[in-house]
Coordinates of C-alpha atoms and ligand atoms in Angstrom, one line a residue:
K1 CA 169.3 49.3 170.6
L2 CA 167.6 49.4 174.0
P3 CA 166.2 46.0 175.1
I4 CA 162.5 46.6 175.3
M5 CA 160.7 45.3 178.3
K6 CA 157.9 42.9 177.5
R7 CA 154.4 43.4 179.0
G8 CA 154.1 41.7 182.4
E9 CA 157.9 41.3 183.0
P10 CA 159.1 41.7 186.5
G11 CA 159.3 45.4 187.4
E12 CA 156.4 46.5 185.2
A13 CA 153.7 48.0 187.4
I14 CA 150.6 45.9 186.8
I15 CA 148.2 48.7 187.7
F16 CA 149.1 50.7 184.5
G17 CA 149.6 47.8 182.1
D18 CA 151.0 49.0 178.9
S19 CA 151.4 52.6 180.1
A20 CA 154.1 51.5 182.5
H21 CA 156.2 50.1 179.7
V22 CA 155.8 53.2 177.6
L23 CA 156.6 55.4 180.4
R24 CA 159.7 53.5 181.3
T25 CA 161.0 53.5 177.7
N26 CA 160.3 57.2 177.4
I27 CA 162.1 58.1 180.7
E28 CA 165.1 56.1 179.6
Q29 CA 165.2 57.7 176.2
I30 CA 164.7 61.2 177.2
Y31 CA 166.4 61.4 180.6
G32 CA 168.6 58.3 180.6
D33 CA 171.1 59.4 177.9
Y34 CA 169.9 56.6 175.6
P35 CA 169.7 57.8 172.0
S36 CA 166.2 58.4 170.7
L37 CA 165.2 55.1 169.1
D38 CA 163.1 56.6 166.4
G39 CA 165.5 59.2 165.0
C40 CA 162.9 62.0 165.3
P41 CA 163.5 65.6 166.5
L42 CA 162.3 66.4 170.0
A43 CA 159.8 69.3 169.9
E44 CA 160.6 71.8 172.6
G45 CA 158.4 74.7 173.4
E46 CA 156.0 76.3 175.8
L47 CA 153.6 73.7 177.2
G48 CA 151.2 76.7 177.5
D49 CA 151.0 76.5 173.6
I50 CA 149.1 73.3 173.9
A51 CA 147.5 73.4 177.3
D52 CA 145.0 76.2 176.6
G53 CA 142.4 73.9 175.0
T54 CA 143.7 74.2 171.5
M55 CA 146.4 71.6 171.5
F56 CA 146.0 70.9 167.7
I57 CA 147.0 74.5 167.0
G58 CA 150.2 74.1 169.1
L59 CA 151.0 70.9 167.3
Q60 CA 150.7 72.7 164.0
Q61 CA 153.3 75.2 165.1
Y62 CA 155.7 72.4 166.1
Y63 CA 155.0 70.7 162.7
K64 CA 156.1 73.9 160.9
N65 CA 159.3 73.9 162.9
Y66 CA 160.1 70.1 162.9
G67 CA 158.3 68.4 160.0
S68 CA 156.8 64.9 160.2
P69 CA 157.1 63.0 162.4
Y70 CA 158.4 64.8 165.5
K71 CA 158.4 63.7 169.1
L72 CA 156.6 65.7 171.8
C73 CA 157.2 65.2 175.5
F74 CA 154.9 66.0 178.4
G75 CA 157.3 65.4 181.3
P76 CA 158.2 61.7 181.1
K77 CA 155.5 60.9 178.5
S78 CA 156.1 61.3 174.8
F79 CA 154.1 61.1 171.6
L80 CA 155.2 60.8 168.0
V81 CA 153.2 63.4 166.0
V82 CA 152.6 62.4 162.4
S83 CA 151.4 65.1 159.9
D84 CA 151.9 63.5 156.5
P85 CA 149.4 61.7 154.3
V86 CA 151.8 58.9 153.2
Q87 CA 152.7 58.2 156.8
A88 CA 149.1 58.4 157.9
R89 CA 148.2 55.9 155.2
H90 CA 150.9 53.6 156.3
V91 CA 149.7 53.6 160.0
L92 CA 146.0 53.5 159.3
R93 CA 145.9 51.2 156.3
E94 CA 149.2 49.3 155.4
A95 CA 150.4 48.6 159.0
N96 CA 147.1 48.9 160.7
T97 CA 147.5 45.7 162.7
D98 CA 150.7 47.0 164.2
Y99 CA 148.8 49.7 166.1
D100 CA 146.0 49.9 168.5
K101 CA 144.1 52.8 170.3
G102 CA 146.5 52.9 173.2
V103 CA 145.8 55.8 175.6
L104 CA 142.4 56.4 174.0
A105 CA 141.3 52.9 174.9
E106 CA 142.5 53.3 178.4
I107 CA 140.6 56.6 178.8
L108 CA 137.4 55.5 177.2
E109 CA 137.2 52.0 178.6
P110 CA 135.2 52.9 181.7
I111 CA 132.6 54.7 179.6
M112 CA 132.5 52.7 176.3
G113 CA 133.8 49.4 177.6
K114 CA 134.7 47.3 174.5
G115 CA 132.7 49.4 172.1
L116 CA 134.2 49.8 168.6
I117 CA 136.2 52.9 169.2
P118 CA 138.3 51.7 172.1
A119 CA 138.0 48.0 171.4
D120 CA 141.1 45.9 171.4
P121 CA 141.9 44.4 167.9
E122 CA 140.4 41.0 168.7
T123 CA 137.1 42.3 170.0
W124 CA 137.0 44.9 167.3
K125 CA 137.3 42.3 164.5
V126 CA 134.1 40.4 165.7
R127 CA 132.0 43.5 166.5
R128 CA 132.9 45.5 163.3
K129 CA 131.7 42.6 161.1
Q130 CA 128.4 42.6 162.9
I131 CA 127.9 46.4 163.0
V132 CA 128.8 47.4 159.5
P133 CA 125.8 45.6 157.8
A134 CA 123.5 47.6 160.0
F135 CA 124.4 50.7 158.1
H136 CA 122.9 49.3 154.8
Q137 CA 121.4 51.3 152.0
A138 CA 117.6 50.7 152.8
W139 CA 118.2 52.0 156.4
L140 CA 120.2 55.0 155.3
S141 CA 117.5 56.0 152.8
Y142 CA 114.8 55.7 155.4
L143 CA 116.9 57.7 157.9
V144 CA 116.9 60.8 155.7
G145 CA 113.1 61.1 156.4
L146 CA 113.7 60.5 160.1
F147 CA 116.4 63.3 160.2
G148 CA 113.8 65.6 158.7
Y149 CA 111.3 64.6 161.4
C150 CA 113.9 65.3 164.1
N151 CA 114.6 68.7 162.7
E152 CA 111.0 69.9 162.9
P153 CA 111.3 71.0 166.6
L154 CA 114.5 72.9 165.7
I155 CA 112.7 74.7 162.9
K156 CA 109.8 75.6 165.2
S157 CA 112.2 76.9 167.9
L158 CA 114.0 79.1 165.4
N159 CA 110.7 80.4 164.0
D160 CA 109.7 81.4 167.5
I161 CA 113.1 83.1 168.0
A162 CA 112.9 84.9 164.7
E163 CA 109.5 86.3 165.8
S164 CA 110.8 87.3 169.2
K165 CA 112.1 90.8 170.1
D166 CA 115.8 90.0 170.5
R167 CA 116.1 87.2 167.8
K168 CA 119.0 85.6 169.7
A169 CA 120.0 81.9 169.3
E170 CA 123.1 80.1 170.5
M171 CA 123.3 77.7 167.6
E172 CA 126.0 75.3 168.9
T173 CA 123.6 74.2 171.6
Y174 CA 120.7 73.8 169.2
F175 CA 122.8 71.7 166.8
C176 CA 124.0 69.5 169.8
S177 CA 120.3 68.9 170.8
V178 CA 119.2 68.0 167.3
A179 CA 122.1 65.6 166.8
L180 CA 121.3 64.0 170.1
D181 CA 117.6 63.5 169.2
I182 CA 118.7 62.0 165.9
I183 CA 121.2 59.6 167.4
G184 CA 118.7 58.5 170.1
L185 CA 115.9 57.7 167.7
S186 CA 118.0 56.1 165.0
I187 CA 120.4 54.1 167.1
F188 CA 118.2 52.8 169.9
N189 CA 114.7 54.1 169.2
Y190 CA 114.7 56.5 172.2
E191 CA 113.1 60.0 172.0
F192 CA 115.3 62.4 173.9
G193 CA 113.3 65.4 172.7
S194 CA 116.3 67.5 173.8
V195 CA 115.6 70.5 171.4
T196 CA 112.5 71.3 173.5
Q197 CA 113.2 69.9 177.0
E198 CA 115.7 68.9 179.6
S199 CA 115.7 65.6 181.5
P200 CA 118.0 63.6 183.8
V201 CA 118.8 61.2 180.9
I202 CA 119.9 64.1 178.7
K203 CA 122.0 65.6 181.5
A204 CA 123.6 62.1 182.0
V205 CA 124.5 62.0 178.3
Y206 CA 126.2 65.3 178.6
S207 CA 127.9 64.4 181.8
A208 CA 129.4 61.3 180.1
L209 CA 130.5 63.4 177.1
V210 CA 132.2 66.0 179.3
E211 CA 133.9 63.3 181.4
A212 CA 135.1 61.5 178.2
E213 CA 136.6 64.8 176.9
H214 CA 138.0 65.7 180.3
R215 CA 139.8 62.4 180.5
S216 CA 141.2 62.7 177.0
M217 CA 142.9 65.9 178.1
T218 CA 144.1 64.5 181.5
P219 CA 147.6 62.9 181.5
A220 CA 147.3 60.8 184.7
P221 CA 144.4 58.4 185.0
Y222 CA 143.4 59.5 188.5
W223 CA 140.1 57.7 188.2
D224 CA 142.0 54.4 188.5
I225 CA 143.4 55.3 191.9
P226 CA 141.8 53.0 194.5
L227 CA 138.7 54.6 196.2
A228 CA 138.9 57.7 193.9
N229 CA 135.5 56.8 192.5
Q230 CA 134.0 56.8 196.0
L231 CA 135.8 59.9 197.3
V232 CA 136.1 62.4 194.5
P233 CA 132.7 64.2 194.1
R234 CA 133.2 64.7 190.4
L235 CA 133.7 61.0 189.9
R236 CA 130.8 60.1 192.2
K237 CA 128.5 62.3 190.1
F238 CA 129.8 60.9 186.8
N239 CA 129.4 57.3 188.0
S240 CA 125.8 57.9 189.1
D241 CA 125.0 59.6 185.7
L242 CA 126.7 56.7 183.9
N243 CA 124.6 54.2 185.9
L244 CA 121.4 56.0 184.9
L245 CA 122.4 55.9 181.3
N246 CA 123.4 52.3 181.5
N247 CA 120.0 51.4 183.0
V248 CA 118.2 53.2 180.2
L249 CA 120.2 51.3 177.6
D250 CA 119.8 48.0 179.4
E251 CA 116.0 48.5 179.4
L252 CA 116.0 49.2 175.7
I253 CA 118.1 46.2 175.0
D254 CA 115.9 43.9 177.0
R255 CA 112.8 45.2 175.2
A256 CA 114.4 44.7 171.8
K257 CA 115.4 41.2 172.8
Q258 CA 112.0 40.3 174.1
T259 CA 110.3 41.4 170.8
R260 CA 113.0 39.9 168.6
Q261 CA 111.9 38.9 165.1
V262 CA 114.2 36.2 163.7
E263 CA 115.3 37.2 160.2
D264 CA 118.4 36.6 158.1
L265 CA 120.7 39.3 156.9
E266 CA 119.4 39.5 153.4
E267 CA 115.8 39.9 154.6
L268 CA 116.9 42.6 157.0
E269 CA 118.7 44.5 154.4
Q270 CA 115.6 44.4 152.1
R271 CA 113.3 45.6 154.9
N272 CA 110.6 48.2 154.1
Y273 CA 111.5 50.6 156.9
E274 CA 108.3 52.6 156.4
Q275 CA 106.4 49.7 157.8
V276 CA 108.6 48.8 160.7
S277 CA 107.6 50.2 164.1
D278 CA 111.2 50.2 165.5
P279 CA 113.7 51.0 162.7
S280 CA 116.7 51.4 165.1
L281 CA 120.2 50.0 164.7
L282 CA 119.7 48.2 168.0
R283 CA 116.7 46.4 166.5
F284 CA 118.8 45.3 163.5
L285 CA 121.6 44.0 165.7
V286 CA 119.2 42.0 167.9
D287 CA 117.2 40.7 165.0
M288 CA 120.3 39.7 163.1
R289 CA 122.3 38.1 165.9
G290 CA 119.6 37.2 168.3
A291 CA 119.6 36.7 172.0
D292 CA 123.2 35.4 171.9
I293 CA 124.8 38.9 172.0
D294 CA 125.9 39.7 175.5
N295 CA 124.0 42.7 176.9
K296 CA 127.1 44.4 178.1
Q297 CA 128.7 44.2 174.6
L298 CA 125.5 45.7 173.1
R299 CA 125.4 48.4 175.6
D300 CA 129.1 49.3 174.9
D301 CA 128.3 49.5 171.2
L302 CA 125.3 51.7 171.7
M303 CA 127.2 54.0 174.2
T304 CA 130.0 54.3 171.7
M305 CA 127.7 55.3 168.9
L306 CA 125.8 57.7 171.1
I307 CA 129.1 59.5 171.9
A308 CA 130.9 59.1 168.6
G309 CA 127.9 60.1 166.5
H310 CA 126.5 63.1 168.4
E311 CA 129.1 65.8 169.1
T312 CA 131.0 65.2 165.8
T313 CA 127.9 66.0 163.7
A314 CA 126.9 68.9 166.0
A315 CA 130.4 70.4 165.5
V316 CA 130.4 70.2 161.7
L317 CA 127.0 71.9 161.6
T318 CA 128.2 74.6 164.0
W319 CA 131.3 75.4 161.9
A320 CA 129.5 75.1 158.6
L321 CA 127.1 77.8 159.8
F322 CA 130.0 79.9 161.1
E323 CA 131.8 79.7 157.7
L324 CA 128.7 80.4 155.7
T325 CA 128.0 83.5 157.8
R326 CA 131.5 84.7 157.0
H327 CA 131.1 83.8 153.3
P328 CA 127.7 85.2 152.1
E329 CA 128.5 84.3 148.5
C330 CA 128.7 80.6 149.4
L331 CA 125.6 80.8 151.5
K332 CA 123.6 82.3 148.6
E333 CA 124.8 79.6 146.3
A334 CA 123.8 76.9 148.8
Q335 CA 120.4 78.5 149.3
A336 CA 119.8 78.7 145.6
E337 CA 120.6 74.9 145.3
I338 CA 118.3 74.1 148.2
D339 CA 115.4 76.2 146.7
R340 CA 115.8 74.5 143.4
V341 CA 116.1 70.9 144.7
V342 CA 114.0 70.7 147.8
G343 CA 112.0 73.9 148.4
D344 CA 109.7 73.5 151.4
R345 CA 109.6 69.7 151.3
T346 CA 111.4 67.5 153.8
P347 CA 114.6 66.3 151.9
T348 CA 114.7 62.8 150.5
Y349 CA 117.7 60.6 149.8
D350 CA 117.5 61.5 146.1
D351 CA 117.5 65.2 147.0
I352 CA 120.7 64.7 149.0
N353 CA 122.3 63.3 145.9
Q354 CA 121.5 66.4 144.1
L355 CA 122.6 68.8 146.8
K356 CA 126.2 68.5 145.7
Y357 CA 127.2 72.1 146.6
L358 CA 125.8 71.7 150.2
R359 CA 127.7 68.4 150.6
L360 CA 130.9 70.2 149.4
I361 CA 130.3 72.8 152.1
I362 CA 130.1 70.0 154.7
A363 CA 133.3 68.4 153.3
E364 CA 135.2 71.7 153.3
T365 CA 134.0 72.4 156.9
L366 CA 135.4 69.0 157.9
R367 CA 138.7 69.8 156.2
L368 CA 139.1 73.1 158.2
Y369 CA 137.6 71.7 161.4
P370 CA 138.3 67.9 161.5
E371 CA 136.4 66.1 164.3
P372 CA 138.5 64.9 166.0
P373 CA 141.5 66.9 165.0
L374 CA 143.9 64.2 166.2
L375 CA 143.8 60.4 165.9
I376 CA 145.4 58.4 168.7
R377 CA 147.4 55.2 168.2
R378 CA 149.9 53.1 170.1
C379 CA 152.5 50.9 168.3
R380 CA 152.2 47.2 169.2
T381 CA 155.2 45.9 167.2
E382 CA 158.2 47.9 166.1
N383 CA 157.4 49.4 162.8
N384 CA 159.1 51.6 160.2
I385 CA 157.2 54.4 158.7
P386 CA 158.0 55.8 155.2
A387 CA 159.3 59.3 154.6
G388 CA 156.5 60.6 152.4
G389 CA 156.9 64.4 152.6
G390 CA 158.7 64.1 155.9
R391 CA 161.4 61.7 157.3
E392 CA 161.5 57.9 157.8
A393 CA 161.2 56.8 161.4
T394 CA 161.3 53.6 163.4
V395 CA 158.4 53.5 165.8
I396 CA 159.3 51.5 168.9
R397 CA 156.8 49.1 170.5
G398 CA 154.7 51.0 173.0
M399 CA 155.2 54.4 171.5
D400 CA 152.1 56.6 171.6
M401 CA 151.2 58.5 168.4
F402 CA 149.0 61.4 167.3
I403 CA 148.0 61.5 163.7
A404 CA 147.5 65.2 163.3
I405 CA 144.6 65.4 160.8
Y406 CA 144.4 69.1 161.4
N407 CA 148.0 69.6 160.2
I408 CA 147.4 67.4 157.1
H409 CA 144.2 69.2 156.2
R410 CA 145.8 72.7 156.5
D411 CA 149.1 72.0 154.7
E412 CA 149.6 74.0 151.5
R413 CA 151.6 71.1 150.0
F414 CA 148.3 69.2 149.7
W415 CA 145.7 71.9 149.8
P416 CA 146.6 75.2 148.1
N417 CA 145.5 78.2 150.2
P418 CA 144.7 75.8 153.0
D419 CA 143.1 78.3 155.4
Q420 CA 140.7 79.6 152.8
F421 CA 137.1 78.3 153.0
D422 CA 136.6 77.1 149.4
P423 CA 134.1 74.3 148.9
M424 CA 134.8 74.1 145.1
R425 CA 138.4 73.0 145.7
F426 CA 137.1 69.5 145.8
T427 CA 136.1 69.7 142.2
R428 CA 139.7 70.5 141.1
P429 CA 142.4 67.9 140.7
Y430 CA 145.7 68.5 142.5
S431 CA 149.1 66.8 142.6
N432 CA 152.5 67.6 144.1
P433 CA 155.5 65.8 142.6
D434 CA 157.7 66.9 145.6
I435 CA 155.9 64.4 147.9
P436 CA 157.3 60.9 147.1
G437 CA 154.5 58.3 147.3
W438 CA 151.6 60.7 147.4
A439 CA 149.1 60.2 144.5
G440 CA 147.5 63.6 144.8
Y441 CA 143.8 64.5 144.8
D442 CA 141.6 63.2 142.1
P443 CA 137.9 64.3 142.1
T444 CA 136.9 61.6 139.7
K445 CA 137.6 59.0 142.4
W446 CA 134.6 60.0 144.5
E447 CA 132.0 60.6 141.8
N448 CA 129.5 58.0 143.1
K449 CA 130.1 58.7 146.8
L450 CA 128.6 61.2 149.1
Y451 CA 131.8 63.1 149.9
P452 CA 135.4 63.5 148.7
N453 CA 137.0 60.7 150.7
E454 CA 140.4 59.6 151.8
I455 CA 140.8 57.5 148.7
A456 CA 140.3 60.4 146.3
S457 CA 142.9 62.4 148.3
D458 CA 145.3 59.6 149.0
F459 CA 144.9 60.2 152.7
A460 CA 145.4 64.0 152.6
Y461 CA 141.7 64.4 153.5
L462 CA 140.7 62.2 156.5
P463 CA 137.5 63.5 158.0
F464 CA 136.3 60.0 158.9
G465 CA 139.8 58.5 159.3
G466 CA 140.8 55.7 156.9
G467 CA 141.8 52.1 156.7
A468 CA 140.2 49.3 158.8
R469 CA 139.1 51.5 161.7
K470 CA 137.5 54.2 159.5
C471 CA 134.2 55.7 160.9
V472 CA 131.2 53.4 160.3
G473 CA 128.9 56.4 160.5
D474 CA 130.4 58.5 157.7
E475 CA 127.4 58.3 155.3
F476 CA 124.9 58.6 158.2
A477 CA 126.7 61.8 159.3
V478 CA 126.9 63.4 155.9
L479 CA 123.2 62.7 155.3
E480 CA 122.3 64.0 158.7
A481 CA 124.3 67.2 158.3
T482 CA 123.0 67.8 154.7
V483 CA 119.3 67.4 155.8
T484 CA 119.8 69.7 158.8
L485 CA 121.5 72.4 156.8
A486 CA 119.0 72.2 154.0
M487 CA 116.1 72.6 156.3
V488 CA 117.6 75.4 158.4
L489 CA 119.2 77.4 155.5
R490 CA 116.0 77.2 153.4
R491 CA 114.0 79.0 156.1
F492 CA 116.4 81.3 158.0
E493 CA 119.1 84.0 157.6
F494 CA 121.8 84.4 160.3
E495 CA 124.1 87.1 161.4
F496 CA 126.7 87.2 164.2
D497 CA 125.4 88.6 167.4
S498 CA 127.6 91.7 168.0
D499 CA 126.9 91.5 171.8
Y500 CA 129.5 88.8 171.8
Q501 CA 132.4 90.8 170.5
T502 CA 135.3 91.1 173.0
A503 CA 136.3 94.6 174.2
D504 CA 139.0 95.0 171.5
K505 CA 136.5 94.0 168.8
C506 CA 138.9 91.5 167.3
S507 CA 138.0 90.4 163.8
I508 CA 136.3 87.0 163.0
N509 CA 139.2 86.4 160.6
D510 CA 141.6 86.2 163.6
M511 CA 139.6 83.4 165.0
P512 CA 141.9 80.4 164.4
K513 CA 144.8 82.1 166.2
R514 CA 142.9 83.8 169.0
T515 CA 141.6 82.2 172.1
D516 CA 139.9 85.4 173.4
H517 CA 137.7 85.7 170.3
P518 CA 133.9 85.8 170.7
V519 CA 133.6 82.5 168.8
G520 CA 137.1 81.0 169.4
M521 CA 138.1 77.4 169.3
R522 CA 138.7 74.8 172.0
T523 CA 139.0 71.1 171.9
G524 CA 138.0 68.1 173.7
A525 CA 137.4 65.2 171.4
T526 CA 136.0 67.6 168.8
I527 CA 136.6 71.3 168.0
H528 CA 134.1 73.3 170.0
T529 CA 133.6 77.1 169.9
R530 CA 135.1 78.7 173.0
N531 CA 132.1 80.8 173.8
G532 CA 129.1 79.4 171.7
L533 CA 127.9 80.4 168.3
H534 CA 125.7 83.4 169.1
M535 CA 123.5 84.4 166.2
L536 CA 120.6 86.7 165.4
V537 CA 118.0 84.8 163.4
K538 CA 115.7 86.2 160.7
K539 CA 113.1 84.4 158.6
R540 CA 114.1 84.2 155.0
L541 CA 112.1 86.1 152.5
L542 CA 111.0 83.6 149.9
E543 CA 109.5 84.5 146.5
Ligands
LIG601 C1 135.3 56.3 164.1 C2 134.8 60.9 162.6 C3 130.0 60.5 162.9 C4 130.5 56.0 164.8 C5 135.6 57.6 163.6 C6 136.9 58.1 163.2 C7 136.7 59.4 162.8 C8 135.3 59.7 162.9 C9 137.8 60.3 162.4 C10 138.2 57.3 163.2 C11 138.8 57.2 164.6 C12 140.2 56.6 164.6 O1 140.6 56.1 163.6 O2 140.8 56.6 165.6 C13 133.4 61.2 162.6 C14 132.9 62.4 162.2 C15 131.5 62.3 162.3 C16 131.2 61.0 162.7 C17 133.7 63.7 161.7 C18 130.4 63.3 161.9 C19 130.6 64.4 161.2 C20 129.7 59.2 163.4 C21 128.4 58.7 163.5 C22 128.5 57.4 164.1 C23 129.9 57.2 164.2 C24 127.1 59.4 163.2 C25 127.5 56.4 164.4 C26 126.2 56.5 164.2 C27 131.9 55.8 164.8 C28 132.4 54.5 165.2 C29 133.8 54.6 165.0 C30 134.0 55.9 164.4 C31 131.6 53.3 165.8 C32 134.8 53.5 165.3 C33 135.0 52.6 164.1 C34 136.0 51.5 164.3 O3 137.0 51.6 165.1 O4 135.8 50.4 163.7 N1 134.6 58.6 163.4 N2 132.4 60.3 162.9 N3 130.6 58.3 163.8 N4 132.9 56.5 164.3 FE1 132.6 58.4 163.5

């Protein structure tokens, strides 16, 4: 076996830290006539397949050719691509401490610092313990009402559009705005009001998001090159937007610290949120931990949640409306459930429990359009992954990895008719004896939960990841998406705006394969539409 260079050994470029080590190992393996250390096939194909903004679709094609895992090379850089639930379970849960966020952490560090997503394992351990209790039951129940409040401007805007002559609405943008308003108010008690207005702070949030996405698609960290931040106009603009956002967050943190009420965890978890003037997560973190939390750490945590909790939910709302418009029978059933359970009221937590079909729609949307479609890891210590439905492999230290959730969610060995939108599939058990070590899908395992999770599917369904670094906002997101859909679908009907057909009038059913489609798909951190979700809006006729 190749001797592996240790971090900081002579010869390793300090500027790129771990990346230099990975790069060297990869160059030696691929071009230096050394055998591949992991025993995986090398995927070869057109780079164009993955460079057009739909990388996850290209990775699915390679998966069909090479199985799991395979190795993908971009010039001297390579990634191991894992597309199997047993292997994903191993990396995310069983051998979790042997992996970190690798490239993702390097990309996101300038934006999120040591926030939970990019945090190194040591920082993560401390922060995760402090943040998880903030998502307690009393807060989540209260938030359902707050989500309803944040949806009112959206309902009003759609009403105005439905009464206008052309009835046109680009729904992806509307869902992004409502999700931003929700995250602002619930995480740090800030009213963006983005459904109805634009502001420099809102623009700064979008600039940070666009830059984070751009960086995640850029192989070389050009922003680390000396003076680049001063000389490149795009980076100058980004840094000034980031400063603006950081200043707003600093102000909110200072204010929360000055008005801190000392309480213990138990008292905080029993709080009557209806009587609290600032019910935000920031308030909870400050009240619980006090003035001893470093402002920079708090800011990193808030920025992480702002970015992680905003576009993801907007994307699931967008694709849910897209699929419901294509499947009127599912829409009718959802609307009948909403009429029966909620009617014209603002939904409550108990209502959400009863809106089971609507929650299945959200779950099925996340199966077809996982946000993000790929998880990123880097191996910290040489590690063997089990075969599952693929092949065993030795992952060398420093190897970068994609866990292709999109591939797992759309594999017929785990999900029969995988490309079919079928919310009721989550009510039917499924097993496959051909996959050693996979327990199958068992609907009884999520009976008391809000959505069919990774445990019920033994890691074949990973909308919020799994293991120690699973999403902390999973229930928040499901509640938010359910409230928003319940309020919108109760009041409006939608149809695709035919002005947005391409010249050849390609069918909506071609969408996953086509990049020139009027809706189309493209990725950054999440799956966006390529051209917006352009709809015609009509008020619903209610008896
Ligand atoms: C992590 C998905 C909403 C905060 C994750 C991960 C996934 C995910 C897949 C795991 C990443 C990994 O293992 O590399 C989603 C989806 C959402 C959503 C699909 C909406 C539909 C939210 C919300 C928040 C949030 C609303 C906060 C309010 C986080 C944080 C992490 C995370 C802080 C990092 C957890 C850790 O490393 O300990 N999310 N998320 N997410 N998410 Fe979410």
